[in-house]
PDB file of N, CA and C in Angstrom:
ATOM      1  N   MET A 264      29.733  33.705  16.707  1.00 76.00           N
ATOM      2  CA  MET A 264      30.256  32.077  15.513  1.00 76.00           C
ATOM      3  C   MET A 264      30.693  33.187  14.014  1.00 76.00           C
ATOM      4  N   VAL A 265      31.392  33.263  13.200  1.00 82.00           N
ATOM      5  CA  VAL A 265      31.477  34.408  12.004  1.00 82.00           C
ATOM      6  C   VAL A 265      32.523  34.004  11.196  1.00 82.00           C
ATOM      7  N   ARG A 266      32.059  33.793  10.335  1.00 84.00           N
ATOM      8  CA  ARG A 266      33.025  33.440   8.416  1.00 84.00           C
ATOM      9  C   ARG A 266      34.051  35.125   8.501  1.00 84.00           C
ATOM     10  N   VAL A 267      35.325  35.018   8.204  1.00 84.00           N
ATOM     11  CA  VAL A 267      35.774  36.724   7.965  1.00 84.00           C
ATOM     12  C   VAL A 267      36.966  36.191   7.411  1.00 84.00           C
ATOM     13  N   LEU A 268      37.321  37.446   6.832  1.00 86.00           N
ATOM     14  CA  LEU A 268      38.296  37.177   5.805  1.00 86.00           C
ATOM     15  C   LEU A 268      39.777  36.978   6.308  1.00 86.00           C
ATOM     16  N   LYS A 269      41.546  36.402   6.320  1.00 85.00           N
ATOM     17  CA  LYS A 269      41.727  35.856   6.724  1.00 85.00           C
ATOM     18  C   LYS A 269      42.854  37.042   7.068  1.00 85.00           C
ATOM     19  N   LYS A 270      42.592  38.121   6.120  1.00 84.00           N
ATOM     20  CA  LYS A 270      43.772  39.194   5.887  1.00 84.00           C
ATOM     21  C   LYS A 270      43.521  40.035   6.862  1.00 84.00           C
ATOM     22  N   ALA A 271      41.461  39.588   7.411  1.00 83.00           N
ATOM     23  CA  ALA A 271      41.453  40.684   8.126  1.00 83.00           C
ATOM     24  C   ALA A 271      41.738  39.838  10.157  1.00 83.00           C
ATOM     25  N   VAL A 272      41.370  39.410   9.727  1.00 81.00           N
ATOM     26  CA  VAL A 272      42.404  38.734  10.999  1.00 81.00           C
ATOM     27  C   VAL A 272      43.939  38.912  11.614  1.00 81.00           C
ATOM     28  N   GLU A 273      44.165  39.369  10.423  1.00 80.00           N
ATOM     29  CA  GLU A 273      45.876  39.778  10.161  1.00 80.00           C
ATOM     30  C   GLU A 273      45.550  40.721  11.357  1.00 80.00           C
ATOM     31  N   GLU A 274      45.640  41.375   9.617  1.00 80.00           N
ATOM     32  CA  GLU A 274      45.110  43.061   9.951  1.00 80.00           C
ATOM     33  C   GLU A 274      45.167  43.987  12.051  1.00 80.00           C
ATOM     34  N   LEU A 275      43.618  42.954  11.879  1.00 76.00           N
ATOM     35  CA  LEU A 275      43.236  43.179  13.740  1.00 76.00           C
ATOM     36  C   LEU A 275      43.609  42.052  14.352  1.00 76.00           C
ATOM     37  N   ASP A 276      44.574  41.888  14.348  1.00 74.00           N
ATOM     38  CA  ASP A 276      45.668  41.104  15.083  1.00 74.00           C
ATOM     39  C   ASP A 276      45.322  40.195  16.184  1.00 74.00           C
ATOM     40  N   GLU A 277      44.554  40.048  15.743  1.00 71.00           N
ATOM     41  CA  GLU A 277      43.179  38.820  16.413  1.00 71.00           C
ATOM     42  C   GLU A 277      42.408  39.369  17.748  1.00 71.00           C
ATOM     43  N   LYS A 278      41.988  40.743  17.807  1.00 77.00           N
ATOM     44  CA  LYS A 278      41.328  41.718  18.706  1.00 77.00           C
ATOM     45  C   LYS A 278      40.137  41.445  18.872  1.00 77.00           C
ATOM     46  N   ASP A 279      39.451  41.379  20.018  1.00 82.00           N
ATOM     47  CA  ASP A 279      37.922  40.717  20.218  1.00 82.00           C
ATOM     48  C   ASP A 279      37.555  39.085  19.271  1.00 82.00           C
ATOM     49  N   ILE A 280      39.078  38.159  19.619  1.00 84.00           N
ATOM     50  CA  ILE A 280      39.116  37.214  18.609  1.00 84.00           C
ATOM     51  C   ILE A 280      39.355  35.845  19.881  1.00 84.00           C
ATOM     52  N   ILE A 281      38.023  35.445  20.332  1.00 83.00           N
ATOM     53  CA  ILE A 281      37.812  34.472  21.307  1.00 83.00           C
ATOM     54  C   ILE A 281      39.088  33.070  20.949  1.00 83.00           C
ATOM     55  N   LEU A 282      38.726  32.377  19.659  1.00 82.00           N
ATOM     56  CA  LEU A 282      39.094  30.976  18.670  1.00 82.00           C
ATOM     57  C   LEU A 282      38.683  31.144  17.874  1.00 82.00           C
ATOM     58  N   THR A 283      40.451  30.908  16.891  1.00 83.00           N
ATOM     59  CA  THR A 283      40.116  30.631  15.559  1.00 83.00           C
ATOM     60  C   THR A 283      39.951  29.533  15.180  1.00 83.00           C
ATOM     61  N   PHE A 284      38.994  28.831  14.540  1.00 82.00           N
ATOM     62  CA  PHE A 284      38.818  27.419  13.986  1.00 82.00           C
ATOM     63  C   PHE A 284      39.982  26.984  12.540  1.00 82.00           C
ATOM     64  N   PRO A 285      40.250  25.464  12.878  1.00 80.00           N
ATOM     65  CA  PRO A 285      41.139  25.907  11.632  1.00 80.00           C
ATOM     66  C   PRO A 285      41.043  25.239  10.064  1.00 80.00           C
ATOM     67  N   SER A 286      41.553  25.751   9.803  1.00 77.00           N
ATOM     68  CA  SER A 286      41.208  25.925   7.817  1.00 77.00           C
ATOM     69  C   SER A 286      41.271  24.970   7.537  1.00 77.00           C
ATOM     70  N   THR A 287      40.584  23.847   6.546  1.00 72.00           N
ATOM     71  CA  THR A 287      40.516  22.893   6.436  1.00 72.00           C
ATOM     72  C   THR A 287      41.153  23.040   4.867  1.00 72.00           C
ATOM     73  N   MET A 288      41.063  23.683   4.577  1.00 74.00           N
ATOM     74  CA  MET A 288      42.130  23.881   2.840  1.00 74.00           C
ATOM     75  C   MET A 288      42.521  25.233   3.745  1.00 74.00           C
ATOM     76  N   LYS A 289      44.174  24.601   2.553  1.00 75.00           N
ATOM     77  CA  LYS A 289      44.633  26.400   2.722  1.00 75.00           C
ATOM     78  C   LYS A 289      44.417  27.182   1.345  1.00 75.00           C
ATOM     79  N   VAL A 290      43.307  27.192   0.316  1.00 83.00           N
ATOM     80  CA  VAL A 290      43.705  28.421  -0.493  1.00 83.00           C
ATOM     81  C   VAL A 290      41.704  28.723  -0.397  1.00 83.00           C
ATOM     82  N   ASN A 291      41.241  28.338   1.135  1.00 83.00           N
ATOM     83  CA  ASN A 291      40.473  29.366   1.248  1.00 83.00           C
ATOM     84  C   ASN A 291      40.627  30.598   1.847  1.00 83.00           C
ATOM     85  N   LYS A 292      39.962  31.401   1.657  1.00 87.00           N
ATOM     86  CA  LYS A 292      40.445  33.430   1.647  1.00 87.00           C
ATOM     87  C   LYS A 292      39.611  33.496   3.317  1.00 87.00           C
ATOM     88  N   THR A 293      38.932  32.905   3.735  1.00 88.00           N
ATOM     89  CA  THR A 293      37.765  33.033   5.630  1.00 88.00           C
ATOM     90  C   THR A 293      38.855  31.469   6.259  1.00 88.00           C
ATOM     91  N   VAL A 294      37.302  32.943   7.406  1.00 86.00           N
ATOM     92  CA  VAL A 294      38.085  31.390   8.327  1.00 86.00           C
ATOM     93  C   VAL A 294      37.293  31.816   9.261  1.00 86.00           C
ATOM     94  N   ARG A 295      36.552  30.563  10.207  1.00 87.00           N
ATOM     95  CA  ARG A 295      35.780  30.965  10.976  1.00 87.00           C
ATOM     96  C   ARG A 295      36.357  30.742  12.763  1.00 87.00           C
ATOM     97  N   VAL A 296      36.062  32.123  12.776  1.00 87.00           N
ATOM     98  CA  VAL A 296      36.433  32.659  14.105  1.00 87.00           C
ATOM     99  C   VAL A 296      35.011  33.324  15.343  1.00 87.00           C
ATOM    100  N   LEU A 297      35.378  32.814  16.226  1.00 84.00           N
ATOM    101  CA  LEU A 297      34.657  32.981  17.107  1.00 84.00           C
ATOM    102  C   LEU A 297      34.743  34.078  18.358  1.00 84.00           C
ATOM    103  N   LYS A 298      34.093  35.561  18.132  1.00 84.00           N
ATOM    104  CA  LYS A 298      34.722  36.358  19.297  1.00 84.00           C
ATOM    105  C   LYS A 298      34.089  37.315  20.025  1.00 84.00           C
ATOM    106  N   THR A 299      34.060  37.655  20.550  1.00 84.00           N
ATOM    107  CA  THR A 299      33.976  38.246  22.121  1.00 84.00           C
ATOM    108  C   THR A 299      32.203  38.639  21.351  1.00 84.00           C
ATOM    109  N   PRO A 300      31.314  38.366  23.303  1.00 83.00           N
ATOM    110  CA  PRO A 300      29.712  39.331  22.345  1.00 83.00           C
ATOM    111  C   PRO A 300      29.987  40.932  22.100  1.00 83.00           C
ATOM    112  N   LYS A 301      29.240  41.992  21.674  1.00 83.00           N
ATOM    113  CA  LYS A 301      29.297  43.021  20.843  1.00 83.00           C
ATOM    114  C   LYS A 301      29.409  44.035  22.133  1.00 83.00           C
ATOM    115  N   THR A 302      28.139  43.655  23.223  1.00 87.00           N
ATOM    116  CA  THR A 302      28.199  44.710  24.480  1.00 87.00           C
ATOM    117  C   THR A 302      28.858  43.958  26.249  1.00 87.00           C
ATOM    118  N   GLU A 303      29.100  44.802  26.731  1.00 85.00           N
ATOM    119  CA  GLU A 303      28.861  43.208  28.180  1.00 85.00           C
ATOM    120  C   GLU A 303      27.984  42.762  28.704  1.00 85.00           C
ATOM    121  N   SER A 304      26.878  43.079  28.437  1.00 87.00           N
ATOM    122  CA  SER A 304      24.937  42.555  28.661  1.00 87.00           C
ATOM    123  C   SER A 304      24.943  40.928  27.737  1.00 87.00           C
ATOM    124  N   SER A 305      26.044  41.011  26.713  1.00 85.00           N
ATOM    125  CA  SER A 305      25.618  39.636  26.314  1.00 85.00           C
ATOM    126  C   SER A 305      26.448  38.522  26.638  1.00 85.00           C
ATOM    127  N   VAL A 306      27.306  39.134  27.811  1.00 82.00           N
ATOM    128  CA  VAL A 306      27.925  37.898  27.906  1.00 82.00           C
ATOM    129  C   VAL A 306      27.574  36.840  29.249  1.00 82.00           C
ATOM    130  N   ARG A 307      26.860  36.195  28.420  1.00 83.00           N
ATOM    131  CA  ARG A 307      26.040  35.123  30.177  1.00 83.00           C
ATOM    132  C   ARG A 307      27.258  34.070  29.784  1.00 83.00           C
ATOM    133  N   LYS A 308      26.966  33.114  30.842  1.00 83.00           N
ATOM    134  CA  LYS A 308      27.365  31.120  31.540  1.00 83.00           C
ATOM    135  C   LYS A 308      25.761  30.608  31.172  1.00 83.00           C
ATOM    136  N   VAL A 309      26.738  30.119  30.996  1.00 83.00           N
ATOM    137  CA  VAL A 309      25.095  28.763  30.910  1.00 83.00           C
ATOM    138  C   VAL A 309      25.580  27.608  31.824  1.00 83.00           C
ATOM    139  N   PHE A 310      24.590  27.257  32.044  1.00 88.00           N
ATOM    140  CA  PHE A 310      24.367  25.727  33.204  1.00 88.00           C
ATOM    141  C   PHE A 310      23.995  24.523  32.605  1.00 88.00           C
ATOM    142  N   ILE A 311      24.876  23.675  32.716  1.00 88.00           N
ATOM    143  CA  ILE A 311      24.618  22.739  32.379  1.00 88.00           C
ATOM    144  C   ILE A 311      24.536  21.307  32.833  1.00 88.00           C
ATOM    145  N   PRO A 312      23.806  20.479  32.835  1.00 92.00           N
ATOM    146  CA  PRO A 312      23.823  19.315  33.488  1.00 92.00           C
ATOM    147  C   PRO A 312      25.244  18.211  33.973  1.00 92.00           C
ATOM    148  N   ARG A 313      25.017  18.784  35.578  1.00 91.00           N
ATOM    149  CA  ARG A 313      26.296  17.442  35.961  1.00 91.00           C
ATOM    150  C   ARG A 313      26.497  16.502  34.806  1.00 91.00           C
ATOM    151  N   SER A 314      25.368  15.384  33.870  1.00 93.00           N
ATOM    152  CA  SER A 314      25.777  14.746  33.304  1.00 93.00           C
ATOM    153  C   SER A 314      25.810  14.710  32.102  1.00 93.00           C
ATOM    154  N   VAL A 315      25.996  16.439  31.475  1.00 90.00           N
ATOM    155  CA  VAL A 315      26.318  16.601  30.725  1.00 90.00           C
ATOM    156  C   VAL A 315      27.588  17.033  31.035  1.00 90.00           C
ATOM    157  N   ALA A 316      27.879  17.375  31.149  1.00 88.00           N
ATOM    158  CA  ALA A 316      29.268  18.421  30.787  1.00 88.00           C
ATOM    159  C   ALA A 316      30.918  16.645  31.887  1.00 88.00           C
ATOM    160  N   LEU A 317      29.629  15.356  32.250  1.00 91.00           N
ATOM    161  CA  LEU A 317      30.823  14.233  32.046  1.00 91.00           C
ATOM    162  C   LEU A 317      30.956  13.492  31.684  1.00 91.00           C
ATOM    163  N   CYS A 318      28.923  13.407  30.732  1.00 91.00           N
ATOM    164  CA  CYS A 318      29.509  13.306  28.383  1.00 91.00           C
ATOM    165  C   CYS A 318      30.931  13.695  28.244  1.00 91.00           C
ATOM    166  N   LEU A 319      30.403  14.933  27.855  1.00 88.00           N
ATOM    167  CA  LEU A 319      31.517  15.904  27.671  1.00 88.00           C
ATOM    168  C   LEU A 319      33.265  15.609  27.712  1.00 88.00           C
ATOM    169  N   LYS A 320      32.909  15.399  29.276  1.00 89.00           N
ATOM    170  CA  LYS A 320      34.109  15.510  29.743  1.00 89.00           C
ATOM    171  C   LYS A 320      35.335  13.712  29.213  1.00 89.00           C
ATOM    172  N   GLU A 321      33.809  13.024  29.056  1.00 90.00           N
ATOM    173  CA  GLU A 321      34.270  11.527  28.724  1.00 90.00           C
ATOM    174  C   GLU A 321      34.450  11.236  26.814  1.00 90.00           C
ATOM    175  N   LEU A 322      33.583  12.922  26.302  1.00 87.00           N
ATOM    176  CA  LEU A 322      33.325  12.527  24.571  1.00 87.00           C
ATOM    177  C   LEU A 322      35.844  13.187  24.672  1.00 87.00           C
ATOM    178  N   LYS A 323      35.979  14.071  25.701  1.00 84.00           N
ATOM    179  CA  LYS A 323      37.201  14.220  25.053  1.00 84.00           C
ATOM    180  C   LYS A 323      38.553  13.286  24.889  1.00 84.00           C
ATOM    181  N   GLN A 324      38.220  12.842  26.096  1.00 87.00           N
ATOM    182  CA  GLN A 324      39.224  11.729  27.206  1.00 87.00           C
ATOM    183  C   GLN A 324      38.998  10.583  25.555  1.00 87.00           C
ATOM    184  N   GLU A 325      38.394  10.554  25.199  1.00 85.00           N
ATOM    185  CA  GLU A 325      38.321   9.521  23.658  1.00 85.00           C
ATOM    186  C   GLU A 325      38.136  10.312  21.841  1.00 85.00           C
ATOM    187  N   GLN A 326      37.946  11.474  22.380  1.00 79.00           N
ATOM    188  CA  GLN A 326      38.908  12.066  21.959  1.00 79.00           C
ATOM    189  C   GLN A 326      40.514  12.152  21.380  1.00 79.00           C
ATOM    190  N   ASP A 327      41.323  12.457  22.461  1.00 81.00           N
ATOM    191  CA  ASP A 327      42.509  12.267  22.672  1.00 81.00           C
ATOM    192  C   ASP A 327      43.422  10.717  22.561  1.00 81.00           C
ATOM    193  N   GLU A 328      42.441   9.994  23.228  1.00 83.00           N
ATOM    194  CA  GLU A 328      43.292   9.160  22.768  1.00 83.00           C
ATOM    195  C   GLU A 328      43.124   8.710  21.090  1.00 83.00           C
ATOM    196  N   LEU A 329      41.732   8.574  20.335  1.00 77.00           N
ATOM    197  CA  LEU A 329      42.155   9.116  18.932  1.00 77.00           C
ATOM    198  C   LEU A 329      42.997   9.438  18.227  1.00 77.00           C
ATOM    199  N   ILE A 330      43.789  10.584  18.870  1.00 75.00           N
ATOM    200  CA  ILE A 330      44.359  11.156  18.517  1.00 75.00           C
ATOM    201  C   ILE A 330      46.011  10.930  18.530  1.00 75.00           C
ATOM    202  N   ASP A 331      46.213  10.135  20.338  1.00 78.00           N
ATOM    203  CA  ASP A 331      46.907   9.808  20.153  1.00 78.00           C
ATOM    204  C   ASP A 331      47.981   8.272  19.207  1.00 78.00           C
ATOM    205  N   ALA A 332      45.881   7.675  18.638  1.00 76.00           N
ATOM    206  CA  ALA A 332      46.401   6.030  18.071  1.00 76.00           C
ATOM    207  C   ALA A 332      46.294   6.764  16.661  1.00 76.00           C
ATOM    208  N   LEU A 333      46.128   8.461  15.834  1.00 71.00           N
ATOM    209  CA  LEU A 333      45.972   8.867  14.494  1.00 71.00           C
ATOM    210  C   LEU A 333      46.215   9.353  14.435  1.00 71.00           C
ATOM    211  N   GLY A 334      47.754  10.437  15.434  1.00 67.00           N
ATOM    212  CA  GLY A 334      47.565  11.706  14.722  1.00 67.00           C
ATOM    213  C   GLY A 334      46.963  12.976  14.472  1.00 67.00           C
ATOM    214  N   GLY A 335      47.925  13.459  13.619  1.00 59.00           N
ATOM    215  CA  GLY A 335      47.117  14.337  12.845  1.00 59.00           C
ATOM    216  C   GLY A 335      46.019  14.276  11.674  1.00 59.00           C
ATOM    217  N   GLU A 336      46.326  13.276  11.713  1.00 60.00           N
ATOM    218  CA  GLU A 336      44.751  12.417  10.970  1.00 60.00           C
ATOM    219  C   GLU A 336      43.653  12.271  11.196  1.00 60.00           C
ATOM    220  N   TYR A 337      43.356  12.379  13.039  1.00 56.00           N
ATOM    221  CA  TYR A 337      41.832  12.982  13.639  1.00 56.00           C
ATOM    222  C   TYR A 337      41.477  14.365  13.070  1.00 56.00           C
ATOM    223  N   HIS A 338      42.646  14.559  13.851  1.00 53.00           N
ATOM    224  CA  HIS A 338      41.997  17.471  12.997  1.00 53.00           C
ATOM    225  C   HIS A 338      41.937  16.606  12.144  1.00 53.00           C
ATOM    226  N   ASN A 339      42.329  16.537  10.662  1.00 54.00           N
ATOM    227  CA  ASN A 339      42.269  16.710   9.330  1.00 54.00           C
ATOM    228  C   ASN A 339      40.168  15.869   9.392  1.00 54.00           C
ATOM    229  N   TYR A 340      39.931  15.471  10.115  1.00 58.00           N
ATOM    230  CA  TYR A 340      38.615  14.481  10.161  1.00 58.00           C
ATOM    231  C   TYR A 340      37.810  15.939  10.992  1.00 58.00           C
ATOM    232  N   ASN A 341      37.732  15.942  11.847  1.00 64.00           N
ATOM    233  CA  ASN A 341      36.916  16.854  11.987  1.00 64.00           C
ATOM    234  C   ASN A 341      37.869  18.548  13.352  1.00 64.00           C
ATOM    235  N   PRO A 342      38.524  19.311  12.119  1.00 64.00           N
ATOM    236  CA  PRO A 342      39.320  20.055  13.422  1.00 64.00           C
ATOM    237  C   PRO A 342      37.644  21.387  13.770  1.00 64.00           C
ATOM    238  N   GLU A 343      37.078  21.395  13.587  1.00 69.00           N
ATOM    239  CA  GLU A 343      35.712  22.203  14.548  1.00 69.00           C
ATOM    240  C   GLU A 343      35.902  21.501  15.660  1.00 69.00           C
ATOM    241  N   MET A 344      35.110  20.190  15.844  1.00 69.00           N
ATOM    242  CA  MET A 344      35.768  18.946  17.039  1.00 69.00           C
ATOM    243  C   MET A 344      36.386  19.719  18.071  1.00 69.00           C
ATOM    244  N   ALA A 345      37.465  19.303  17.089  1.00 69.00           N
ATOM    245  CA  ALA A 345      39.025  19.713  18.301  1.00 69.00           C
ATOM    246  C   ALA A 345      39.143  20.387  19.055  1.00 69.00           C
ATOM    247  N   VAL A 346      38.432  21.520  18.368  1.00 71.00           N
ATOM    248  CA  VAL A 346      39.402  22.864  18.523  1.00 71.00           C
ATOM    249  C   VAL A 346      38.359  23.001  20.357  1.00 71.00           C
ATOM    250  N   LEU A 347      36.656  22.113  19.930  1.00 72.00           N
ATOM    251  CA  LEU A 347      35.646  22.744  20.411  1.00 72.00           C
ATOM    252  C   LEU A 347      36.254  22.182  21.260  1.00 72.00           C
ATOM    253  N   LEU A 348      36.007  21.258  21.370  1.00 70.00           N
ATOM    254  CA  LEU A 348      36.152  20.187  23.054  1.00 70.00           C
ATOM    255  C   LEU A 348      37.496  20.404  23.469  1.00 70.00           C
ATOM    256  N   THR A 349      38.168  20.600  23.096  1.00 71.00           N
ATOM    257  CA  THR A 349      39.923  21.370  23.556  1.00 71.00           C
ATOM    258  C   THR A 349      39.623  22.784  24.815  1.00 71.00           C
ATOM    259  N   SER A 350      38.939  23.782  23.974  1.00 72.00           N
ATOM    260  CA  SER A 350      38.426  24.995  25.064  1.00 72.00           C
ATOM    261  C   SER A 350      37.513  25.033  26.163  1.00 72.00           C
ATOM    262  N   LEU A 351      36.163  23.911  25.170  1.00 71.00           N
ATOM    263  CA  LEU A 351      35.386  23.324  26.768  1.00 71.00           C
ATOM    264  C   LEU A 351      35.890  22.889  27.399  1.00 71.00           C
ATOM    265  N   ALA A 352      37.322  21.589  27.109  1.00 69.00           N
ATOM    266  CA  ALA A 352      38.110  21.263  28.179  1.00 69.00           C
ATOM    267  C   ALA A 352      38.585  22.796  28.960  1.00 69.00           C
ATOM    268  N   LYS A 353      38.921  22.899  28.885  1.00 70.00           N
ATOM    269  CA  LYS A 353      39.881  24.577  30.085  1.00 70.00           C
ATOM    270  C   LYS A 353      38.591  24.945  30.886  1.00 70.00           C
ATOM    271  N   THR A 354      37.586  25.486  30.263  1.00 69.00           N
ATOM    272  CA  THR A 354      36.676  26.177  31.283  1.00 69.00           C
ATOM    273  C   THR A 354      35.786  25.203  32.348  1.00 69.00           C
ATOM    274  N   MET A 355      36.261  24.125  31.382  1.00 65.00           N
ATOM    275  CA  MET A 355      35.249  22.713  32.677  1.00 65.00           C
ATOM    276  C   MET A 355      35.510  22.525  33.968  1.00 65.00           C
ATOM    277  N   LYS A 356      34.058  22.882  34.921  1.00 59.00           N
ATOM    278  CA  LYS A 356      35.241  22.268  36.889  1.00 59.00           C
ATOM    279  C   LYS A 356      34.429  20.826  36.911  1.00 59.00           C
ATOM    280  N   VAL A 357      34.201  19.884  35.973  1.00 52.00           N
ATOM    281  CA  VAL A 357      33.791  19.084  37.184  1.00 52.00           C
ATOM    282  C   VAL A 357      34.725  17.767  37.626  1.00 52.00           C
TER     283      VAL A 357
END
């Protein structure tokens, strides 16, 4: 994860960027991004215990319920967590 200029992300057309985290303020000139590893040998799979995966899945469900109840207000509270949990839920096979 790195912080880069918004202009650089636009010019690179989001090349090598896996995920762009939402900005908390519109006046920020930078944004946090999750980039692909520099080399192919840096790509790793991280195995977690099933119990941890289930806890994360429950956390995601709770978050979805909060989003339904609070709407956009919840995303403003913790946008990074919302994006991470959503991405993690897409890749999880539990």
